[in-house]
PDB file of C-alpha atoms in Angstrom:
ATOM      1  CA  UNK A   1     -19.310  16.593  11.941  1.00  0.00           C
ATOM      2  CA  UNK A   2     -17.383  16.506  15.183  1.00  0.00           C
ATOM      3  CA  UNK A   3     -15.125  19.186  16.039  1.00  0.00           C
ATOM      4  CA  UNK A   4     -12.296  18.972  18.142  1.00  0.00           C
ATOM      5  CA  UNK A   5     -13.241  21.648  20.489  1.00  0.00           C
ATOM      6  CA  UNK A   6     -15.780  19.107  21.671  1.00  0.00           C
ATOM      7  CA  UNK A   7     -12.894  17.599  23.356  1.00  0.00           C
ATOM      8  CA  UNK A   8     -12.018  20.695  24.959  1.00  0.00           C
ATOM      9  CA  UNK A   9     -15.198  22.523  25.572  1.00  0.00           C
ATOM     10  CA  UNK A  10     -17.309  19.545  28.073  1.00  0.00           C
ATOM     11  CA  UNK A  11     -15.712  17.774  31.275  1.00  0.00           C
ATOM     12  CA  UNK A  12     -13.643  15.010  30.674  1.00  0.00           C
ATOM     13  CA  UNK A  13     -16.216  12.243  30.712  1.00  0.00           C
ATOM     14  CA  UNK A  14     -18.480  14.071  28.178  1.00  0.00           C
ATOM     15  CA  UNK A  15     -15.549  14.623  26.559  1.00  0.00           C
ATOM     16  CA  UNK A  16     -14.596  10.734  26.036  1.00  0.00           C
ATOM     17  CA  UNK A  17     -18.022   9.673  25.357  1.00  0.00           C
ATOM     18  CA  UNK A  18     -17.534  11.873  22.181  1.00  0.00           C
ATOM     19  CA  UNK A  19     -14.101  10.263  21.222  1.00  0.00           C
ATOM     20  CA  UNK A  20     -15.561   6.773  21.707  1.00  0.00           C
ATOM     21  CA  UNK A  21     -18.553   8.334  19.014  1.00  0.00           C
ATOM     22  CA  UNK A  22     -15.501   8.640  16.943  1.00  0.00           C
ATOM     23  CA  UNK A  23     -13.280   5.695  17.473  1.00  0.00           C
ATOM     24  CA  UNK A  24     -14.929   2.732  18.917  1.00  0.00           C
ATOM     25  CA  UNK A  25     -13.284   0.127  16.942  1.00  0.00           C
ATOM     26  CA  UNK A  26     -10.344   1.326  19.056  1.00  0.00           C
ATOM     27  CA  UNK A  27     -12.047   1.551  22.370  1.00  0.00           C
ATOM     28  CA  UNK A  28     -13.481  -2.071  21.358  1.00  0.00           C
ATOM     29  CA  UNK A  29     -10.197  -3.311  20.477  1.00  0.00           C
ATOM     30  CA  UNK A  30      -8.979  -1.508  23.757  1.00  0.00           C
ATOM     31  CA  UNK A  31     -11.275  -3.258  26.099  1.00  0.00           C
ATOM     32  CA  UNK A  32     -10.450  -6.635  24.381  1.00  0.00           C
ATOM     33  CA  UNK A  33      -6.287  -6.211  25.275  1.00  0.00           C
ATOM     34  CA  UNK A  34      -6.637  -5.300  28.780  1.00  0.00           C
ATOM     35  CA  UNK A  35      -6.741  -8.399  30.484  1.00  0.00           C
ATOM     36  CA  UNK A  36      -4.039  -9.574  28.659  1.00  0.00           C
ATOM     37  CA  UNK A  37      -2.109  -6.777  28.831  1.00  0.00           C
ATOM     38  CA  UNK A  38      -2.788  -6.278  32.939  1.00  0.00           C
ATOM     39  CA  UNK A  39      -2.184  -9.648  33.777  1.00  0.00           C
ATOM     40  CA  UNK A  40       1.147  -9.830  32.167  1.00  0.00           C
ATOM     41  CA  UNK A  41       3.606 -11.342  30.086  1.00  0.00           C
ATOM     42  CA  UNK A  42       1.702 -10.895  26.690  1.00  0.00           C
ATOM     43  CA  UNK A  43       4.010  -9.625  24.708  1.00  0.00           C
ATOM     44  CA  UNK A  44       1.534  -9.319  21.311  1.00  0.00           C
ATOM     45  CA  UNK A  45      -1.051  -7.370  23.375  1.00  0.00           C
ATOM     46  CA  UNK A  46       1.296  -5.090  24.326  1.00  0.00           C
ATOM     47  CA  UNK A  47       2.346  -3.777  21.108  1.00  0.00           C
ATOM     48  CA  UNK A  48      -1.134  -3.904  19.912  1.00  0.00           C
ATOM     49  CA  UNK A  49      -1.980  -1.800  23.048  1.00  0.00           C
ATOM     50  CA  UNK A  50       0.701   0.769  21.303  1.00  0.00           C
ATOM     51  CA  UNK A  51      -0.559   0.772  18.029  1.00  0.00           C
ATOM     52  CA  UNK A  52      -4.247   1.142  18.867  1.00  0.00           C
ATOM     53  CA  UNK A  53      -3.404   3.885  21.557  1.00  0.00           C
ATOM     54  CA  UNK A  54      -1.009   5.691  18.608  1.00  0.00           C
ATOM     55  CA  UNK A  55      -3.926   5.308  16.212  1.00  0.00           C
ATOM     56  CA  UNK A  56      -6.691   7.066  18.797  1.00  0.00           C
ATOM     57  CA  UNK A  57      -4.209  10.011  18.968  1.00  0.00           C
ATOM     58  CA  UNK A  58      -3.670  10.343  15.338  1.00  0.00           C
ATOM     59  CA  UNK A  59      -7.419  10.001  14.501  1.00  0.00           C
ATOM     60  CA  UNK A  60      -8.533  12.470  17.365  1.00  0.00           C
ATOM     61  CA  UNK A  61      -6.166  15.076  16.036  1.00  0.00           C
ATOM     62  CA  UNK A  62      -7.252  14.239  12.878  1.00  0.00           C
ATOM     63  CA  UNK A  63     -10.464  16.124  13.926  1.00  0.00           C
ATOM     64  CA  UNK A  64     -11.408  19.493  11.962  1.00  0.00           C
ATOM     65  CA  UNK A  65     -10.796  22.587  13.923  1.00  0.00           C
ATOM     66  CA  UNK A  66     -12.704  26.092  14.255  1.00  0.00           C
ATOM     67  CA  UNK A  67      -9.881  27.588  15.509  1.00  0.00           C
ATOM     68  CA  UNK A  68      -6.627  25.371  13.943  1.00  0.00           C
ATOM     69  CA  UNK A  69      -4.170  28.719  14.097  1.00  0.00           C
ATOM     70  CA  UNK A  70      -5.061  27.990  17.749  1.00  0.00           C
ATOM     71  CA  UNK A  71      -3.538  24.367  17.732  1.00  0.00           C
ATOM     72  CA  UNK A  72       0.114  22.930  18.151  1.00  0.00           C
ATOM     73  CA  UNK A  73       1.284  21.002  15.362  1.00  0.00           C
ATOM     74  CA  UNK A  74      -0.554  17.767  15.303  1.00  0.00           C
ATOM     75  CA  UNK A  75       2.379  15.474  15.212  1.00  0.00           C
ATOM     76  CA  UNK A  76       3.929  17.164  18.434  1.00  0.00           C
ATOM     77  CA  UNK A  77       0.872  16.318  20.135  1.00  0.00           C
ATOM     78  CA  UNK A  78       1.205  12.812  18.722  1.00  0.00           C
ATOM     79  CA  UNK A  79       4.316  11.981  20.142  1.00  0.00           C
ATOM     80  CA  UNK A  80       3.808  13.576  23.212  1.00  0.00           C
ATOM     81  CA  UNK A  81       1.207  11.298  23.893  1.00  0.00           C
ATOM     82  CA  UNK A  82       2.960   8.629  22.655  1.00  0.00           C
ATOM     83  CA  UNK A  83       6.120   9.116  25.231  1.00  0.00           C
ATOM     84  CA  UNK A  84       3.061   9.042  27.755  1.00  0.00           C
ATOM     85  CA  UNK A  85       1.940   5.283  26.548  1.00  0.00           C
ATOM     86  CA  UNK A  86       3.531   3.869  29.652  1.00  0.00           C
ATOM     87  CA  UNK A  87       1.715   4.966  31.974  1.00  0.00           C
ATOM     88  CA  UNK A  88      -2.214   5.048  30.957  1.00  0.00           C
ATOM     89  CA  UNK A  89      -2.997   1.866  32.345  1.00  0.00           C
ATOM     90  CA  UNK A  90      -1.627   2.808  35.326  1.00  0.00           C
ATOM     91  CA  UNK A  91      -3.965   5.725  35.937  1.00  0.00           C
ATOM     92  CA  UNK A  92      -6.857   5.328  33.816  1.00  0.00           C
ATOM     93  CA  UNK A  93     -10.001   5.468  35.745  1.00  0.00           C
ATOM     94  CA  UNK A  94     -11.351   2.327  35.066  1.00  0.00           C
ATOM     95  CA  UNK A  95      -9.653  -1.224  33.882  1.00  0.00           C
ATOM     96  CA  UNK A  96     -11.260  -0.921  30.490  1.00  0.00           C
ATOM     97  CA  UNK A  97     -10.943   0.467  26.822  1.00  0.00           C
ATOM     98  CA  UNK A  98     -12.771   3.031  27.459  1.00  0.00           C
ATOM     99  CA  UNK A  99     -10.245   3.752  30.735  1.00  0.00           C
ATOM    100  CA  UNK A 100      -7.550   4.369  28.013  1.00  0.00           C
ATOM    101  CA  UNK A 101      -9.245   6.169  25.863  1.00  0.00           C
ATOM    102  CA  UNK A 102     -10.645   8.594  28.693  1.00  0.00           C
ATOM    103  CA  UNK A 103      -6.545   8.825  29.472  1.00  0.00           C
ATOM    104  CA  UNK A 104      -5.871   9.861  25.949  1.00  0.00           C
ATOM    105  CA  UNK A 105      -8.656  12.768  25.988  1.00  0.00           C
ATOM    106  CA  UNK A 106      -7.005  13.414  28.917  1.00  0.00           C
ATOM    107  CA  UNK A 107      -3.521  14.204  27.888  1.00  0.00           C
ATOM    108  CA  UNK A 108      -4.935  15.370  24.805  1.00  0.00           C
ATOM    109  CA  UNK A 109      -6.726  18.150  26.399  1.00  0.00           C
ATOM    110  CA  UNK A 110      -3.971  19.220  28.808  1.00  0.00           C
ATOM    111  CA  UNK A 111      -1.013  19.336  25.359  1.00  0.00           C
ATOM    112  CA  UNK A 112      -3.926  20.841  22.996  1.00  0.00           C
ATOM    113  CA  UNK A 113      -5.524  22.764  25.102  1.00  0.00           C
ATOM    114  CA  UNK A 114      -3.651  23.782  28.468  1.00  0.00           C
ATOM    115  CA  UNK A 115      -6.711  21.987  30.293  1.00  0.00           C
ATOM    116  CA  UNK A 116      -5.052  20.780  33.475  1.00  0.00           C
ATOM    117  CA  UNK A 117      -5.262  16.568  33.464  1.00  0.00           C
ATOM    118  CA  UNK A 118      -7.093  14.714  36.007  1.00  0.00           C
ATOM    119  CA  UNK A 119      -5.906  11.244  35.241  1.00  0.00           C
ATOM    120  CA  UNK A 120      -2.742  11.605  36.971  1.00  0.00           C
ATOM    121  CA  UNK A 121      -2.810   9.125  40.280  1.00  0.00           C
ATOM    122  CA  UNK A 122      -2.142   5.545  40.302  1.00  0.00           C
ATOM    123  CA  UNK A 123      -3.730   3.117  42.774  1.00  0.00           C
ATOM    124  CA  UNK A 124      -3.042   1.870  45.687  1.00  0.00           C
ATOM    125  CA  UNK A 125      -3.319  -1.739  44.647  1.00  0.00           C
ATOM    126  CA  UNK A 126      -0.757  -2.002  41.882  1.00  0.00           C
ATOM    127  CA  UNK A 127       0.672  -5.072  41.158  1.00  0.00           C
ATOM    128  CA  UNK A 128       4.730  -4.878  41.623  1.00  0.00           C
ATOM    129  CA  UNK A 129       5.888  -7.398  39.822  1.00  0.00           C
ATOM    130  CA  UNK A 130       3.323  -7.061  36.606  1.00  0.00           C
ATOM    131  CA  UNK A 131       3.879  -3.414  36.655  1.00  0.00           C
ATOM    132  CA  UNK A 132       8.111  -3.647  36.641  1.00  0.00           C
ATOM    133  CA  UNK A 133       6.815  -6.690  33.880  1.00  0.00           C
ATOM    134  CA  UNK A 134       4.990  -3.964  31.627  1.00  0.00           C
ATOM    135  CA  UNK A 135       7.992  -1.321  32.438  1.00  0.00           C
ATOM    136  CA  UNK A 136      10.624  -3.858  30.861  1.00  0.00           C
ATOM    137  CA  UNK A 137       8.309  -5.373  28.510  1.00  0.00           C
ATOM    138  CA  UNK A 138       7.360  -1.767  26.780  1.00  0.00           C
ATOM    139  CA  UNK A 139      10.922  -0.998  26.569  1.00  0.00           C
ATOM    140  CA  UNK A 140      11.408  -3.948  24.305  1.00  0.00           C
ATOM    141  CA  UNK A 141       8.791  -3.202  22.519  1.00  0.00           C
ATOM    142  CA  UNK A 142       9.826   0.666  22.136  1.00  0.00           C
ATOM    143  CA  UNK A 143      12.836  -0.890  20.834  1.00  0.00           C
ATOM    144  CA  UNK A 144      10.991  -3.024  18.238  1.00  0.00           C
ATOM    145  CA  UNK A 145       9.140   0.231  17.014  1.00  0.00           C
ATOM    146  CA  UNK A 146      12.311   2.369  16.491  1.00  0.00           C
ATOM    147  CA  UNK A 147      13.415  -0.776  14.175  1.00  0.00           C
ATOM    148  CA  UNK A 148      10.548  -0.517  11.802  1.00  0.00           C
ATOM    149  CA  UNK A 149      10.912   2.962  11.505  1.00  0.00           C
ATOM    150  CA  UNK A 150      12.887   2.933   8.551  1.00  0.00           C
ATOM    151  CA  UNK A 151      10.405   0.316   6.510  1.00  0.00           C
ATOM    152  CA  UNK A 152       7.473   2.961   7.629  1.00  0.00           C
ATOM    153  CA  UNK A 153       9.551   5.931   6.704  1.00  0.00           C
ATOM    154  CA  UNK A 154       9.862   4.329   3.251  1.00  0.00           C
ATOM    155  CA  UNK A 155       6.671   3.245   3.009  1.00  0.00           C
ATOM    156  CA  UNK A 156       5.569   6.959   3.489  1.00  0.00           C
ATOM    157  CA  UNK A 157       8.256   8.665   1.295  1.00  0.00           C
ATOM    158  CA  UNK A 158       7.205   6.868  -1.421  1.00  0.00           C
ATOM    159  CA  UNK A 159       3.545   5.664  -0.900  1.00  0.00           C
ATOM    160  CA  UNK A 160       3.890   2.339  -0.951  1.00  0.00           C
ATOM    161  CA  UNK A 161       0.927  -0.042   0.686  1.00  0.00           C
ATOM    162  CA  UNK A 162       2.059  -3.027   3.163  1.00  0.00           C
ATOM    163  CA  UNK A 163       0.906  -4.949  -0.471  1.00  0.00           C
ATOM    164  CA  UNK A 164       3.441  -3.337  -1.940  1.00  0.00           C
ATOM    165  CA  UNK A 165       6.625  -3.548   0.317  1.00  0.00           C
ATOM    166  CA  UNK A 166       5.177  -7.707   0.552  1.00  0.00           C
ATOM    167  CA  UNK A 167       6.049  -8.218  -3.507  1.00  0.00           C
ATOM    168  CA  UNK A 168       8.985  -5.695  -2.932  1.00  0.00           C
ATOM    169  CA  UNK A 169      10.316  -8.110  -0.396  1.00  0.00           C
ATOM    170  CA  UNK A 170       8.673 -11.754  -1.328  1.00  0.00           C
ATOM    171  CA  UNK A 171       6.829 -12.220   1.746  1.00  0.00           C
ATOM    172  CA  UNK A 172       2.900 -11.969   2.513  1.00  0.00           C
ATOM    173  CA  UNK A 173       1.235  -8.673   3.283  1.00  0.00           C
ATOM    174  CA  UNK A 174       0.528 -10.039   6.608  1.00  0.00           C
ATOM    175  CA  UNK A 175       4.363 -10.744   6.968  1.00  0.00           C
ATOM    176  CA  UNK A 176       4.787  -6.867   6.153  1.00  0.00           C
ATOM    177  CA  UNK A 177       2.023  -5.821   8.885  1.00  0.00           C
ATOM    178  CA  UNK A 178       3.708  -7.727  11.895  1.00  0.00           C
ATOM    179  CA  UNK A 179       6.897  -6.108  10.558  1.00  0.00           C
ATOM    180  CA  UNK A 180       5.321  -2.369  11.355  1.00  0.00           C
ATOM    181  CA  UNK A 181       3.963  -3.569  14.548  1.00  0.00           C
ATOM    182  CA  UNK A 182       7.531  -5.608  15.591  1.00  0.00           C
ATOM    183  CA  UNK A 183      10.659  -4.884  13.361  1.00  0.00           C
ATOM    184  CA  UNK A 184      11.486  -6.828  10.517  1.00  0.00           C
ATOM    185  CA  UNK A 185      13.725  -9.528  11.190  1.00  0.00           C
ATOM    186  CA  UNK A 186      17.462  -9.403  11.033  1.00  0.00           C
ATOM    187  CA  UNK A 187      17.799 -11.071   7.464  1.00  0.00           C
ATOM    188  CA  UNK A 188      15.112  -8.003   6.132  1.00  0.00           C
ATOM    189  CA  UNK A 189      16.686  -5.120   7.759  1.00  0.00           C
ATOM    190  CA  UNK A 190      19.708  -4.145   5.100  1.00  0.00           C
ATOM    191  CA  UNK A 191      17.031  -4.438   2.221  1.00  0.00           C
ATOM    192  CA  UNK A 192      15.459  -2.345   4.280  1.00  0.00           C
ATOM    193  CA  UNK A 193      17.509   0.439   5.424  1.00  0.00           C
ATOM    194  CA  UNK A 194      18.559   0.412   1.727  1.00  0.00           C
ATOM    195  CA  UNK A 195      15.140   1.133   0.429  1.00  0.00           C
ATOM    196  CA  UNK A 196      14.798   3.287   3.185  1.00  0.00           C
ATOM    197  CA  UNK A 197      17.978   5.463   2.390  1.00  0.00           C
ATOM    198  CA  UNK A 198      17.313   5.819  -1.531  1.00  0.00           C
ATOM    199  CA  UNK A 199      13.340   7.451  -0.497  1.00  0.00           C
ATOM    200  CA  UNK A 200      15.456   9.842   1.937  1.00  0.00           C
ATOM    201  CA  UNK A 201      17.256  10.882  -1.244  1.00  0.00           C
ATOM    202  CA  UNK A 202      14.408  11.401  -3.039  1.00  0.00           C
ATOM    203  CA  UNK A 203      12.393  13.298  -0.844  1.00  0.00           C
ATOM    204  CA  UNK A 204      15.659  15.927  -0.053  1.00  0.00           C
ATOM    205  CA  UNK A 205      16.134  16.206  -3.771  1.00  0.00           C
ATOM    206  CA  UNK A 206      12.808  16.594  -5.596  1.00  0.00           C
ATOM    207  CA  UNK A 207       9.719  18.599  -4.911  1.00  0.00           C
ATOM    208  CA  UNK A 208       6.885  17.349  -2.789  1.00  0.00           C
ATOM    209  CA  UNK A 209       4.817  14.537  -4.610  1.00  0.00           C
ATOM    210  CA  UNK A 210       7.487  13.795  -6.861  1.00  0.00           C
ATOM    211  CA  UNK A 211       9.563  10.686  -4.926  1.00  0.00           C
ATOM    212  CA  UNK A 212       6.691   7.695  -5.313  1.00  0.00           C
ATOM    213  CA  UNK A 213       5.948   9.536  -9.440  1.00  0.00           C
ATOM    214  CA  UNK A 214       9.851   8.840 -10.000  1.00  0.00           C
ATOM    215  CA  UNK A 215       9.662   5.814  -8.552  1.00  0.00           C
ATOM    216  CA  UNK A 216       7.549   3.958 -10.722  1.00  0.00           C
ATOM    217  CA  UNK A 217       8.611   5.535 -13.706  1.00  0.00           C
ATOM    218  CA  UNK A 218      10.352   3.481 -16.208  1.00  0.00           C
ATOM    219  CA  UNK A 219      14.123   5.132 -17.341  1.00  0.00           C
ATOM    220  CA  UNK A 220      16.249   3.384 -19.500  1.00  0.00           C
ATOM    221  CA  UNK A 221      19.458   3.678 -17.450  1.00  0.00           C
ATOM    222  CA  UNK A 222      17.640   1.058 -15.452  1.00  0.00           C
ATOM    223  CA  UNK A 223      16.754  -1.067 -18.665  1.00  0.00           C
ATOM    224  CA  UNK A 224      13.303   0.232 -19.003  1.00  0.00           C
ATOM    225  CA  UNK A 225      12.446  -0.705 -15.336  1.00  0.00           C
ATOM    226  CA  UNK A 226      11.507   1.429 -13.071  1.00  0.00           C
ATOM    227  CA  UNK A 227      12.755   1.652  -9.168  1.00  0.00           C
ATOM    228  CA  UNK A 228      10.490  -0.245  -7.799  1.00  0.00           C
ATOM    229  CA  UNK A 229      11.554  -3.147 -10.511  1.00  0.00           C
ATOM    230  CA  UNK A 230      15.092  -2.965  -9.513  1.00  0.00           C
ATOM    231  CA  UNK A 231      14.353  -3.368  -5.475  1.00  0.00           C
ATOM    232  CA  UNK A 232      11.991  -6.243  -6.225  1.00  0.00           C
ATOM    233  CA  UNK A 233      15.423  -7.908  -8.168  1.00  0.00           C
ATOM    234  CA  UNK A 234      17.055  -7.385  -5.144  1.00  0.00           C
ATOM    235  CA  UNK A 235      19.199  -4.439  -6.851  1.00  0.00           C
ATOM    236  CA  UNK A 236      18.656  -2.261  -5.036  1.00  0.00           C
ATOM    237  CA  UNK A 237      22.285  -1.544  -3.857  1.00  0.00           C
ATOM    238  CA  UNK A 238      23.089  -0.943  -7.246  1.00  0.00           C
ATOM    239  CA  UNK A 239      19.895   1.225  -7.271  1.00  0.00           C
ATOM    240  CA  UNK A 240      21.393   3.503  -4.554  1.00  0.00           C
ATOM    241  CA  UNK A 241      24.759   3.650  -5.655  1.00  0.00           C
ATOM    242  CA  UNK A 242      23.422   5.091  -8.746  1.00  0.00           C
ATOM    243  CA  UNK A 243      20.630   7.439  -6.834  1.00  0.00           C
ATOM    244  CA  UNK A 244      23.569   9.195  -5.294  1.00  0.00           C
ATOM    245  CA  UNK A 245      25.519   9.649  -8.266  1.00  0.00           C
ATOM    246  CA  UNK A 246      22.540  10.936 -10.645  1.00  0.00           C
ATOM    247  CA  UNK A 247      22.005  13.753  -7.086  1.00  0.00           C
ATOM    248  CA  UNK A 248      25.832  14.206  -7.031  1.00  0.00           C
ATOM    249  CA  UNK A 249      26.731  17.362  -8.164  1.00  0.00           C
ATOM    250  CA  UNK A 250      30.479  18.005  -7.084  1.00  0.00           C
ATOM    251  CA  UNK A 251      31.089  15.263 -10.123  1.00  0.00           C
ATOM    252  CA  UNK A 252      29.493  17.715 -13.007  1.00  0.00           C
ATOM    253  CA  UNK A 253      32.662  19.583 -14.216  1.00  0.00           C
TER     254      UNK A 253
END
């Protein structure tokens, strides 16, 4: 078992030769986007560069502590190092996945642990014009994220598998996957937000666990279908319309 003290306790490189133990399918997948995503004007390597740097963070704080009490929330940590995406290329010490990965520990280690962070000078020899390229080009994709938040928000609420929202929606899983990596298109998005909106119901109003139970339960108010029936007929504005009604209480007399 791998603690994650062991991130904390050794010097950074020791330190990063134990998350790589831990995640090298990332580090692999890592090493294979940075040419792409140095040279510029890959847009698909970048936001695979985001997702596979998100999922290092979320796996390494994933780790069991000895001391959790000791730990800030995991998801703080999470984003932090997410708002830091930007810049890890820029200062990792070596043009490689195991470069970003060292990064990661890096910043890991200094918002975990107070460790101070050595990967914190860029080189002399950037490249201008690819580096205001990846500046622009990660703000579009930030952009793109914030979009699919509500389909992942969903998703989450109410447990749903990218199979799932695909025969929710009519489109392959694959379709579903780009759409968590990219936005879903325009034409998606109301569905969307809609499904979106009626899991944000559920989760204020019923106890924890409850939302994806209720949703696949059959009721007869919906003609013996269940939730998940009515959004895959496209009802699902007359789904939410009646979600807030059954949760609004100023109309019980």
């Amino acid at each position: 078992m791998v603690w994650i003290e062991e991130l904390f306790d050794d010097e950074l490189e020791q330190a990063t030769d134990v998350a790589c133990r831990v995640i090298p399918d990332v580090a692999a997948a890592l090493d294979s986007l940075i040419p792409a995503l140095m040279s510029g004007g890959d847009q698909t390597a970048l936001r695979r560069y985001v997702h596979f740097v998100d999922a290092a963070a979320q796996t390494l704080m994933a780790l069991p502590s000895r001391e959790p009490a000791q730990l800030p929330p995991a998801v703080v940590i999470c984003e932090l190092l997410h708002q830091d995406v930007v810049e890890l290329p820029w200062v990792a010490p070596t043009q490689d996945g195991r470069g970003i990965i060292t990064v990661v520990v890096d910043r890991l280690r200094g918002f975990a642990a107070g460790i101070p962070q050595q990967c914190v000078r860029a080189p002399l020899d950037v490249d201008e014009h690819r580096f205001m390229w990846f500046l622009k080009s990660m703000a579009s994709v930030e952009l793109e994220r914030r979009s699919s938040e509500p389909l992942r928000r969903a998703m989450d609420i109410l447990d749903l598998s990218s199979a799932d929202v695909a025969g929710l929606m009519g489109v392959r899983r694959q379709a579903v996957d780009k759409w968590l990596l990219a936005g879903p298109p325009v034409d998606r998005a109301k569905k969307i937000g809609t499904v979106a909106e009626i899991a944000d119901i559920l989760q204020y109003r019923l106890r924890d666990g409850m939302p994806p139970v209720v949703a696949r339960r059959s009721a007869e108010v919906y003609g013996d279908r269940s939730m998940l029936d009515l959004i895959e007929a496209d009802e699902e504005e007359w789904l939410l319309r009646s979600v807030r009604a059954s949760f609004d209480y100023s109309q019980v007399a």
